[in-house]
PDB file of C-alpha atoms and ligand atoms in Angstrom:
ATOM      1  CA  MET W 279      83.963  43.071  81.189  1.00 74.00           C
ATOM      2  CA  VAL W 280      80.667  42.781  79.310  1.00 86.00           C
ATOM      3  CA  LYS W 281      77.648  42.289  81.530  1.00 92.00           C
ATOM      4  CA  THR W 282      74.673  39.970  81.108  1.00 95.00           C
ATOM      5  CA  ILE W 283      71.708  40.910  83.288  1.00 97.00           C
ATOM      6  CA  VAL W 284      68.396  39.047  83.573  1.00 98.00           C
ATOM      7  CA  PHE W 285      65.147  40.911  84.321  1.00 98.00           C
ATOM      8  CA  LEU W 286      62.733  38.586  86.086  1.00 98.00           C
ATOM      9  CA  GLY W 287      59.182  39.446  87.137  1.00 98.00           C
ATOM     10  CA  PRO W 288      55.532  39.207  86.161  1.00 98.00           C
ATOM     11  CA  PRO W 289      54.125  40.720  82.994  1.00 97.00           C
ATOM     12  CA  GLY W 290      53.559  44.436  83.503  1.00 97.00           C
ATOM     13  CA  ALA W 291      56.197  44.822  86.221  1.00 98.00           C
ATOM     14  CA  GLY W 292      58.105  47.400  84.143  1.00 98.00           C
ATOM     15  CA  LYS W 293      60.881  45.213  82.710  1.00 98.00           C
ATOM     16  CA  GLY W 294      60.529  46.585  79.183  1.00 97.00           C
ATOM     17  CA  THR W 295      60.361  50.190  80.393  1.00 97.00           C
ATOM     18  CA  GLN W 296      63.552  49.815  82.433  1.00 98.00           C
ATOM     19  CA  SER W 297      65.310  47.945  79.610  1.00 97.00           C
ATOM     20  CA  GLN W 298      64.549  50.844  77.276  1.00 96.00           C
ATOM     21  CA  LEU W 299      66.002  53.326  79.796  1.00 97.00           C
ATOM     22  CA  LEU W 300      69.187  51.266  80.227  1.00 97.00           C
ATOM     23  CA  GLN W 301      69.476  51.001  76.467  1.00 95.00           C
ATOM     24  CA  GLU W 302      69.055  54.766  75.908  1.00 95.00           C
ATOM     25  CA  ARG W 303      71.149  55.969  78.836  1.00 97.00           C
ATOM     26  CA  LEU W 304      73.833  53.321  79.323  1.00 96.00           C
ATOM     27  CA  GLY W 305      74.041  51.545  75.963  1.00 95.00           C
ATOM     28  CA  PHE W 306      72.810  48.160  77.115  1.00 96.00           C
ATOM     29  CA  ILE W 307      71.253  46.014  74.388  1.00 96.00           C
ATOM     30  CA  GLN W 308      67.716  44.851  75.272  1.00 95.00           C
ATOM     31  CA  ILE W 309      66.873  41.335  74.162  1.00 96.00           C
ATOM     32  CA  SER W 310      63.116  40.878  74.600  1.00 96.00           C
ATOM     33  CA  THR W 311      61.801  37.479  73.543  1.00 97.00           C
ATOM     34  CA  GLY W 312      58.286  38.984  73.524  1.00 96.00           C
ATOM     35  CA  ASP W 313      59.351  41.662  70.994  1.00 94.00           C
ATOM     36  CA  LEU W 314      61.204  39.094  68.871  1.00 95.00           C
ATOM     37  CA  LEU W 315      58.137  36.840  68.862  1.00 96.00           C
ATOM     38  CA  ARG W 316      55.749  39.671  67.966  1.00 95.00           C
ATOM     39  CA  GLU W 317      58.046  40.584  65.064  1.00 94.00           C
ATOM     40  CA  ALA W 318      57.987  36.943  63.903  1.00 96.00           C
ATOM     41  CA  VAL W 319      54.182  36.867  64.137  1.00 96.00           C
ATOM     42  CA  LYS W 320      53.905  40.102  62.151  1.00 94.00           C
ATOM     43  CA  ASN W 321      56.208  38.737  59.425  1.00 96.00           C
ATOM     44  CA  GLN W 322      54.436  35.342  59.462  1.00 97.00           C
ATOM     45  CA  THR W 323      57.711  33.441  59.723  1.00 96.00           C
ATOM     46  CA  PRO W 324      57.535  29.698  60.566  1.00 96.00           C
ATOM     47  CA  LEU W 325      58.279  30.606  64.211  1.00 96.00           C
ATOM     48  CA  GLY W 326      55.603  33.324  64.212  1.00 97.00           C
ATOM     49  CA  ILE W 327      52.975  30.970  62.812  1.00 97.00           C
ATOM     50  CA  LYS W 328      53.714  28.410  65.543  1.00 97.00           C
ATOM     51  CA  ALA W 329      53.927  30.957  68.372  1.00 97.00           C
ATOM     52  CA  LYS W 330      50.802  33.011  67.696  1.00 97.00           C
ATOM     53  CA  SER W 331      48.136  30.819  69.304  1.00 96.00           C
ATOM     54  CA  TYR W 332      50.132  30.432  72.526  1.00 97.00           C
ATOM     55  CA  MET W 333      50.655  34.191  72.762  1.00 97.00           C
ATOM     56  CA  ASP W 334      46.994  34.999  72.097  1.00 95.00           C
ATOM     57  CA  GLU W 335      45.991  32.745  74.980  1.00 95.00           C
ATOM     58  CA  GLY W 336      48.626  34.105  77.369  1.00 96.00           C
ATOM     59  CA  LYS W 337      50.473  30.779  77.485  1.00 98.00           C
ATOM     60  CA  LEU W 338      54.222  30.307  77.114  1.00 98.00           C
ATOM     61  CA  VAL W 339      55.626  29.457  73.702  1.00 98.00           C
ATOM     62  CA  PRO W 340      57.375  26.015  73.859  1.00 98.00           C
ATOM     63  CA  ASP W 341      60.931  26.060  75.189  1.00 98.00           C
ATOM     64  CA  GLU W 342      62.593  24.601  72.045  1.00 97.00           C
ATOM     65  CA  LEU W 343      61.320  27.461  69.893  1.00 97.00           C
ATOM     66  CA  ILE W 344      62.462  30.082  72.374  1.00 97.00           C
ATOM     67  CA  ILE W 345      65.880  28.555  72.871  1.00 96.00           C
ATOM     68  CA  ASP W 346      66.559  28.494  69.097  1.00 94.00           C
ATOM     69  CA  LEU W 347      65.447  32.098  68.856  1.00 94.00           C
ATOM     70  CA  ILE W 348      67.667  33.333  71.685  1.00 95.00           C
ATOM     71  CA  LYS W 349      70.667  31.280  70.547  1.00 93.00           C
ATOM     72  CA  GLU W 350      70.822  33.097  67.254  1.00 88.00           C
ATOM     73  CA  LYS W 351      70.338  36.498  68.844  1.00 92.00           C
ATOM     74  CA  LEU W 352      72.893  36.079  71.649  1.00 92.00           C
ATOM     75  CA  SER W 353      75.658  34.999  69.314  1.00 87.00           C
ATOM     76  CA  GLN W 354      75.347  38.297  67.403  1.00 87.00           C
ATOM     77  CA  ILE W 355      75.882  40.602  70.374  1.00 85.00           C
ATOM     78  CA  GLY W 356      79.148  41.482  72.078  1.00 82.00           C
ATOM     79  CA  ASN W 357      77.918  44.330  74.303  1.00 89.00           C
ATOM     80  CA  ASN W 358      76.250  44.520  77.689  1.00 94.00           C
ATOM     81  CA  ILE W 359      72.908  42.743  77.501  1.00 96.00           C
ATOM     82  CA  ILE W 360      69.599  42.921  79.342  1.00 97.00           C
ATOM     83  CA  LEU W 361      67.548  39.752  78.946  1.00 97.00           C
ATOM     84  CA  ASP W 362      63.957  40.981  79.212  1.00 97.00           C
ATOM     85  CA  GLY W 363      61.358  38.223  79.587  1.00 95.00           C
ATOM     86  CA  PHE W 364      63.812  35.365  79.120  1.00 98.00           C
ATOM     87  CA  PRO W 365      64.340  32.861  80.673  1.00 98.00           C
ATOM     88  CA  ARG W 366      60.778  32.079  81.792  1.00 98.00           C
ATOM     89  CA  THR W 367      61.132  28.398  82.705  1.00 98.00           C
ATOM     90  CA  VAL W 368      63.784  26.294  84.433  1.00 98.00           C
ATOM     91  CA  PRO W 369      64.667  24.441  81.160  1.00 98.00           C
ATOM     92  CA  GLN W 370      65.181  27.835  79.477  1.00 98.00           C
ATOM     93  CA  ALA W 371      67.461  28.927  82.334  1.00 98.00           C
ATOM     94  CA  LYS W 372      69.554  25.771  82.018  1.00 98.00           C
ATOM     95  CA  ALA W 373      69.827  26.222  78.249  1.00 97.00           C
ATOM     96  CA  LEU W 374      70.882  29.837  78.813  1.00 97.00           C
ATOM     97  CA  ASP W 375      73.689  28.790  81.150  1.00 97.00           C
ATOM     98  CA  ASN W 376      75.052  26.524  78.390  1.00 97.00           C
ATOM     99  CA  LEU W 377      74.679  29.087  75.619  1.00 96.00           C
ATOM    100  CA  LEU W 378      76.458  31.756  77.663  1.00 95.00           C
ATOM    101  CA  ALA W 379      79.273  29.407  78.644  1.00 95.00           C
ATOM    102  CA  ASN W 380      79.876  28.653  74.939  1.00 93.00           C
ATOM    103  CA  LEU W 381      80.156  32.391  74.282  1.00 91.00           C
ATOM    104  CA  GLY W 382      82.530  32.953  77.215  1.00 91.00           C
ATOM    105  CA  ARG W 383      79.865  34.880  79.124  1.00 92.00           C
ATOM    106  CA  LYS W 384      77.892  34.302  82.303  1.00 93.00           C
ATOM    107  CA  ILE W 385      74.980  35.879  84.129  1.00 95.00           C
ATOM    108  CA  ASP W 386      76.236  38.793  86.208  1.00 94.00           C
ATOM    109  CA  GLY W 387      72.989  39.584  87.994  1.00 95.00           C
ATOM    110  CA  VAL W 388      69.277  38.868  88.161  1.00 98.00           C
ATOM    111  CA  ILE W 389      66.878  41.670  89.066  1.00 98.00           C
ATOM    112  CA  LEU W 390      63.526  40.524  90.450  1.00 98.00           C
ATOM    113  CA  PHE W 391      60.696  43.032  89.900  1.00 98.00           C
ATOM    114  CA  ASP W 392      58.323  42.738  92.855  1.00 98.00           C
ATOM    115  CA  ILE W 393      54.665  43.727  92.218  1.00 97.00           C
ATOM    116  CA  THR W 394      51.143  42.459  93.013  1.00 96.00           C
ATOM    117  CA  GLU W 395      48.627  40.987  90.564  1.00 95.00           C
ATOM    118  CA  ASP W 396      46.184  43.883  91.028  1.00 95.00           C
ATOM    119  CA  GLU W 397      48.854  46.446  90.185  1.00 96.00           C
ATOM    120  CA  VAL W 398      49.821  44.417  87.104  1.00 96.00           C
ATOM    121  CA  VAL W 399      46.215  44.450  85.885  1.00 96.00           C
ATOM    122  CA  LYS W 400      46.099  48.267  86.256  1.00 96.00           C
ATOM    123  CA  ARG W 401      49.369  48.670  84.426  1.00 97.00           C
ATOM    124  CA  LEU W 402      48.666  46.306  81.549  1.00 97.00           C
ATOM    125  CA  SER W 403      45.112  47.434  80.906  1.00 96.00           C
ATOM    126  CA  GLY W 404      46.426  50.996  80.427  1.00 97.00           C
ATOM    127  CA  ARG W 405      49.529  50.017  78.458  1.00 97.00           C
ATOM    128  CA  ARG W 406      49.938  51.405  74.944  1.00 97.00           C
ATOM    129  CA  VAL W 407      52.866  50.634  72.653  1.00 96.00           C
ATOM    130  CA  CYS W 408      54.297  52.173  69.533  1.00 96.00           C
ATOM    131  CA  PRO W 409      54.022  49.588  66.729  1.00 93.00           C
ATOM    132  CA  SER W 410      56.834  51.312  64.883  1.00 93.00           C
ATOM    133  CA  CYS W 411      59.652  51.941  67.426  1.00 92.00           C
ATOM    134  CA  GLY W 412      58.448  49.838  70.385  1.00 92.00           C
ATOM    135  CA  THR W 413      58.318  52.620  72.991  1.00 94.00           C
ATOM    136  CA  VAL W 414      56.027  51.709  75.913  1.00 96.00           C
ATOM    137  CA  TYR W 415      53.472  54.132  77.448  1.00 97.00           C
ATOM    138  CA  HIS W 416      50.648  54.078  79.985  1.00 97.00           C
ATOM    139  CA  ILE W 417      47.505  56.163  79.520  1.00 96.00           C
ATOM    140  CA  ILE W 418      47.726  57.467  83.116  1.00 96.00           C
ATOM    141  CA  TYR W 419      51.170  56.655  84.578  1.00 95.00           C
ATOM    142  CA  ASN W 420      53.306  57.453  81.545  1.00 95.00           C
ATOM    143  CA  PRO W 421      51.211  59.168  78.850  1.00 97.00           C
ATOM    144  CA  PRO W 422      52.600  60.442  75.551  1.00 98.00           C
ATOM    145  CA  ARG W 423      52.679  64.249  75.125  1.00 98.00           C
ATOM    146  CA  GLU W 424      49.992  64.078  72.452  1.00 97.00           C
ATOM    147  CA  ASP W 425      47.049  61.729  72.985  1.00 94.00           C
ATOM    148  CA  GLU W 426      47.711  58.204  71.572  1.00 95.00           C
ATOM    149  CA  ILE W 427      50.719  59.384  69.485  1.00 98.00           C
ATOM    150  CA  CYS W 428      54.337  58.209  69.981  1.00 98.00           C
ATOM    151  CA  ASP W 429      56.604  61.012  71.286  1.00 97.00           C
ATOM    152  CA  LYS W 430      59.597  59.600  69.466  1.00 97.00           C
ATOM    153  CA  CYS W 431      58.296  58.838  65.986  1.00 97.00           C
ATOM    154  CA  GLY W 432      54.748  60.216  65.685  1.00 98.00           C
ATOM    155  CA  THR W 433      53.104  56.827  65.016  1.00 98.00           C
ATOM    156  CA  LYS W 434      49.612  56.093  66.399  1.00 98.00           C
ATOM    157  CA  LEU W 435      49.887  53.919  69.529  1.00 98.00           C
ATOM    158  CA  ILE W 436      48.179  50.536  69.816  1.00 97.00           C
ATOM    159  CA  GLN W 437      46.949  48.268  72.612  1.00 96.00           C
ATOM    160  CA  ARG W 438      48.396  44.748  72.540  1.00 94.00           C
ATOM    161  CA  GLU W 439      45.923  41.912  71.832  1.00 91.00           C
ATOM    162  CA  ASP W 440      46.968  40.133  75.034  1.00 94.00           C
ATOM    163  CA  ASP W 441      46.521  43.203  77.276  1.00 96.00           C
ATOM    164  CA  ARG W 442      42.863  42.350  78.040  1.00 93.00           C
ATOM    165  CA  GLU W 443      41.923  41.544  81.627  1.00 92.00           C
ATOM    166  CA  GLU W 444      41.216  37.804  81.211  1.00 92.00           C
ATOM    167  CA  VAL W 445      44.457  37.234  79.269  1.00 95.00           C
ATOM    168  CA  ILE W 446      46.400  39.383  81.764  1.00 96.00           C
ATOM    169  CA  ARG W 447      45.151  37.213  84.657  1.00 95.00           C
ATOM    170  CA  LYS W 448      46.076  34.061  82.723  1.00 96.00           C
ATOM    171  CA  ARG W 449      49.605  35.420  82.093  1.00 97.00           C
ATOM    172  CA  PHE W 450      49.995  36.212  85.789  1.00 97.00           C
ATOM    173  CA  GLU W 451      48.999  32.641  86.660  1.00 97.00           C
ATOM    174  CA  VAL W 452      51.476  31.275  84.105  1.00 98.00           C
ATOM    175  CA  TYR W 453      54.150  33.466  85.691  1.00 98.00           C
ATOM    176  CA  ARG W 454      53.374  32.101  89.156  1.00 97.00           C
ATOM    177  CA  ASP W 455      53.395  28.465  88.002  1.00 98.00           C
ATOM    178  CA  GLN W 456      56.179  28.351  85.438  1.00 98.00           C
ATOM    179  CA  THR W 457      58.459  31.372  85.913  1.00 98.00           C
ATOM    180  CA  ALA W 458      58.474  32.052  89.671  1.00 98.00           C
ATOM    181  CA  PRO W 459      60.441  28.794  90.281  1.00 98.00           C
ATOM    182  CA  LEU W 460      63.399  30.656  88.740  1.00 98.00           C
ATOM    183  CA  ILE W 461      63.591  32.766  91.912  1.00 98.00           C
ATOM    184  CA  ASP W 462      64.947  29.688  93.627  1.00 98.00           C
ATOM    185  CA  TYR W 463      67.116  28.693  90.640  1.00 97.00           C
ATOM    186  CA  TYR W 464      68.851  32.094  90.782  1.00 97.00           C
ATOM    187  CA  LYS W 465      68.785  32.476  94.574  1.00 95.00           C
ATOM    188  CA  ASP W 466      72.522  33.082  94.864  1.00 92.00           C
ATOM    189  CA  TYR W 467      72.570  36.236  92.779  1.00 89.00           C
ATOM    190  CA  ILE W 468      69.080  37.636  92.703  1.00 97.00           C
ATOM    191  CA  VAL W 469      68.330  41.199  93.853  1.00 97.00           C
ATOM    192  CA  LYS W 470      64.681  42.016  94.575  1.00 98.00           C
ATOM    193  CA  ILE W 471      63.492  45.554  93.888  1.00 97.00           C
ATOM    194  CA  ASP W 472      60.172  47.283  94.616  1.00 97.00           C
ATOM    195  CA  ALA W 473      58.695  47.589  91.113  1.00 98.00           C
ATOM    196  CA  THR W 474      55.734  49.699  92.296  1.00 97.00           C
ATOM    197  CA  ALA W 475      57.916  52.765  92.828  1.00 96.00           C
ATOM    198  CA  ASP W 476      58.077  55.583  90.286  1.00 95.00           C
ATOM    199  CA  LYS W 477      59.931  54.745  87.040  1.00 96.00           C
ATOM    200  CA  GLU W 478      62.967  56.951  87.850  1.00 97.00           C
ATOM    201  CA  GLU W 479      63.196  55.534  91.383  1.00 98.00           C
ATOM    202  CA  VAL W 480      63.170  52.004  89.989  1.00 98.00           C
ATOM    203  CA  TYR W 481      65.850  53.020  87.468  1.00 98.00           C
ATOM    204  CA  ASN W 482      68.072  54.473  90.208  1.00 98.00           C
ATOM    205  CA  LYS W 483      67.692  51.350  92.275  1.00 97.00           C
ATOM    206  CA  ILE W 484      68.648  49.110  89.341  1.00 97.00           C
ATOM    207  CA  THR W 485      71.711  51.146  88.373  1.00 96.00           C
ATOM    208  CA  SER W 486      72.862  51.208  91.991  1.00 95.00           C
ATOM    209  CA  VAL W 487      72.930  47.414  92.138  1.00 92.00           C
ATOM    210  CA  LEU W 488      74.309  46.729  88.630  1.00 88.00           C
TER     211      LEU W 488
HETATM  212  P1  ADP A 741      56.801  44.449  81.310  1.00 84.47           P
HETATM  213  O1  ADP A 741      57.836  44.604  80.239  1.00 84.47           O
HETATM  214  O2  ADP A 741      57.386  43.957  82.600  1.00 84.47           O
HETATM  215  O3  ADP A 741      55.634  43.647  80.852  1.00 84.47           O
HETATM  216  P2  ADP A 741      56.249  47.306  80.832  1.00 84.47           P
HETATM  217  O4  ADP A 741      57.577  47.957  80.945  1.00 84.47           O
HETATM  218  O5  ADP A 741      55.680  47.113  79.489  1.00 84.47           O
HETATM  219  O6  ADP A 741      56.252  45.900  81.658  1.00 84.47           O
HETATM  220  O7  ADP A 741      55.234  48.154  81.738  1.00 84.47           O
HETATM  221  C1  ADP A 741      53.850  47.811  81.849  1.00 84.47           C
HETATM  222  C2  ADP A 741      53.019  49.101  81.916  1.00 84.47           C
HETATM  223  O8  ADP A 741      53.291  49.789  83.138  1.00 84.47           O
HETATM  224  C3  ADP A 741      53.317  50.096  80.802  1.00 84.47           C
HETATM  225  O9  ADP A 741      52.115  50.725  80.428  1.00 84.47           O
HETATM  226  C4  ADP A 741      54.300  51.098  81.447  1.00 84.47           C
HETATM  227  O10 ADP A 741      54.197  52.394  80.870  1.00 84.47           O
HETATM  228  C5  ADP A 741      53.822  51.102  82.894  1.00 84.47           C
HETATM  229  N1  ADP A 741      54.928  51.290  83.856  1.00 84.47           N
HETATM  230  C6  ADP A 741      56.202  50.814  83.759  1.00 84.47           C
HETATM  231  N2  ADP A 741      56.931  51.165  84.844  1.00 84.47           N
HETATM  232  C7  ADP A 741      56.092  51.881  85.648  1.00 84.47           C
HETATM  233  C8  ADP A 741      56.246  52.512  86.938  1.00 84.47           C
HETATM  234  N3  ADP A 741      57.400  52.457  87.622  1.00 84.47           N
HETATM  235  N4  ADP A 741      55.157  53.144  87.453  1.00 84.47           N
HETATM  236  C9  ADP A 741      53.988  53.171  86.776  1.00 84.47           C
HETATM  237  N5  ADP A 741      53.770  52.598  85.581  1.00 84.47           N
HETATM  238  C10 ADP A 741      54.816  51.951  85.013  1.00 84.47           C
HETATM  239  P1  ADP A 742      54.914  40.669  79.136  1.00 84.47           P
HETATM  240  O1  ADP A 742      56.249  41.058  79.669  1.00 84.47           O
HETATM  241  O2  ADP A 742      53.961  41.793  79.040  1.00 84.47           O
HETATM  242  O3  ADP A 742      54.360  39.418  79.725  1.00 84.47           O
HETATM  243  P2  ADP A 742      56.166  39.661  76.731  1.00 84.47           P
HETATM  244  O4  ADP A 742      56.166  40.633  75.625  1.00 84.47           O
HETATM  245  O5  ADP A 742      57.406  39.394  77.457  1.00 84.47           O
HETATM  246  O6  ADP A 742      55.004  40.152  77.670  1.00 84.47           O
HETATM  247  O7  ADP A 742      55.593  38.253  76.212  1.00 84.47           O
HETATM  248  C1  ADP A 742      54.407  38.150  75.460  1.00 84.47           C
HETATM  249  C2  ADP A 742      54.120  36.690  75.170  1.00 84.47           C
HETATM  250  O8  ADP A 742      55.192  36.131  74.391  1.00 84.47           O
HETATM  251  C3  ADP A 742      54.028  35.789  76.400  1.00 84.47           C
HETATM  252  O9  ADP A 742      52.732  35.797  76.963  1.00 84.47           O
HETATM  253  C4  ADP A 742      54.400  34.418  75.803  1.00 84.47           C
HETATM  254  O10 ADP A 742      53.324  33.861  75.075  1.00 84.47           O
HETATM  255  C5  ADP A 742      55.482  34.796  74.786  1.00 84.47           C
HETATM  256  N1  ADP A 742      56.851  34.750  75.372  1.00 84.47           N
HETATM  257  C6  ADP A 742      57.704  35.814  75.524  1.00 84.47           C
HETATM  258  N2  ADP A 742      58.863  35.410  76.060  1.00 84.47           N
HETATM  259  C7  ADP A 742      58.757  34.066  76.253  1.00 84.47           C
HETATM  260  C8  ADP A 742      59.624  33.066  76.797  1.00 84.47           C
HETATM  261  N3  ADP A 742      60.850  33.372  77.254  1.00 84.47           N
HETATM  262  N4  ADP A 742      59.150  31.793  76.841  1.00 84.47           N
HETATM  263  C9  ADP A 742      57.935  31.463  76.383  1.00 84.47           C
HETATM  264  N5  ADP A 742      57.076  32.359  75.876  1.00 84.47           N
HETATM  265  C10 ADP A 742      57.472  33.653  75.809  1.00 84.47           C
HETATM  266 ZN1   ZN A 743      57.424  55.295  68.124  1.00 84.47          ZN
END
């Protein structure tokens, strides 16, 4: 049976990091709406042009745009999937239920990453990403072997535009107001994990509940 897992939690909780580990070690396919949107912005597609101003301000991109984006992506994948950063609103969650039903799939589990706002600010202000292969680092918690250079592909790392303290705090507020209501929506199959633990501990916890 193919699995469909949702990663829910504030920005900076480690969802992308854990998705990458599950992809490398267990062959899950990571679907990150944030990565898909950043790609669209970079390529200046019609979606990217519409999404950019919302992303720069730390606000959510409108549901209709996100649902169209995910619909196309989901229909192309037959493997085990991690949904990273989607859904983020109750209307998105309802749309997802319909899309999955049409594909003969369903949500098998929702992992809630538990972390405080202060810890999120520390994590996101030190986050660096590889613009070429997408690998995520942290200048203190998870540094590359060579300063500011991607271990996997040698590209110079960058800091995301929205990883500045005032935008980080705005994103956390948006999470609390618009995304946290999903905890109740998914209450029957949510598993809460301590996201402040070490990366390998968090990984072990996730694989033990999957
Ligand atoms: P999200 O996808 O939830 O926004 P990321 O996976 O990008 O979060 O992680 C945010 C930052 O925190 C990154 O710099 C990452 O290297 C770091 N990080 C991820 N998991 C841990 C962890 N368990 N302990 C310490 N730092 C972590
Ligand atoms: P993080 O996990 O660090 O918050 P993401 O990469 O998931 O960041 O998202 C970056 C930005 O992309 C968000 O602040 C938001 O503007 C937009 N975005 C990503 N996913 C969604 C979504 N499911 N719904 C609406 N906006 C989204
Ligand atoms: Zn790289």
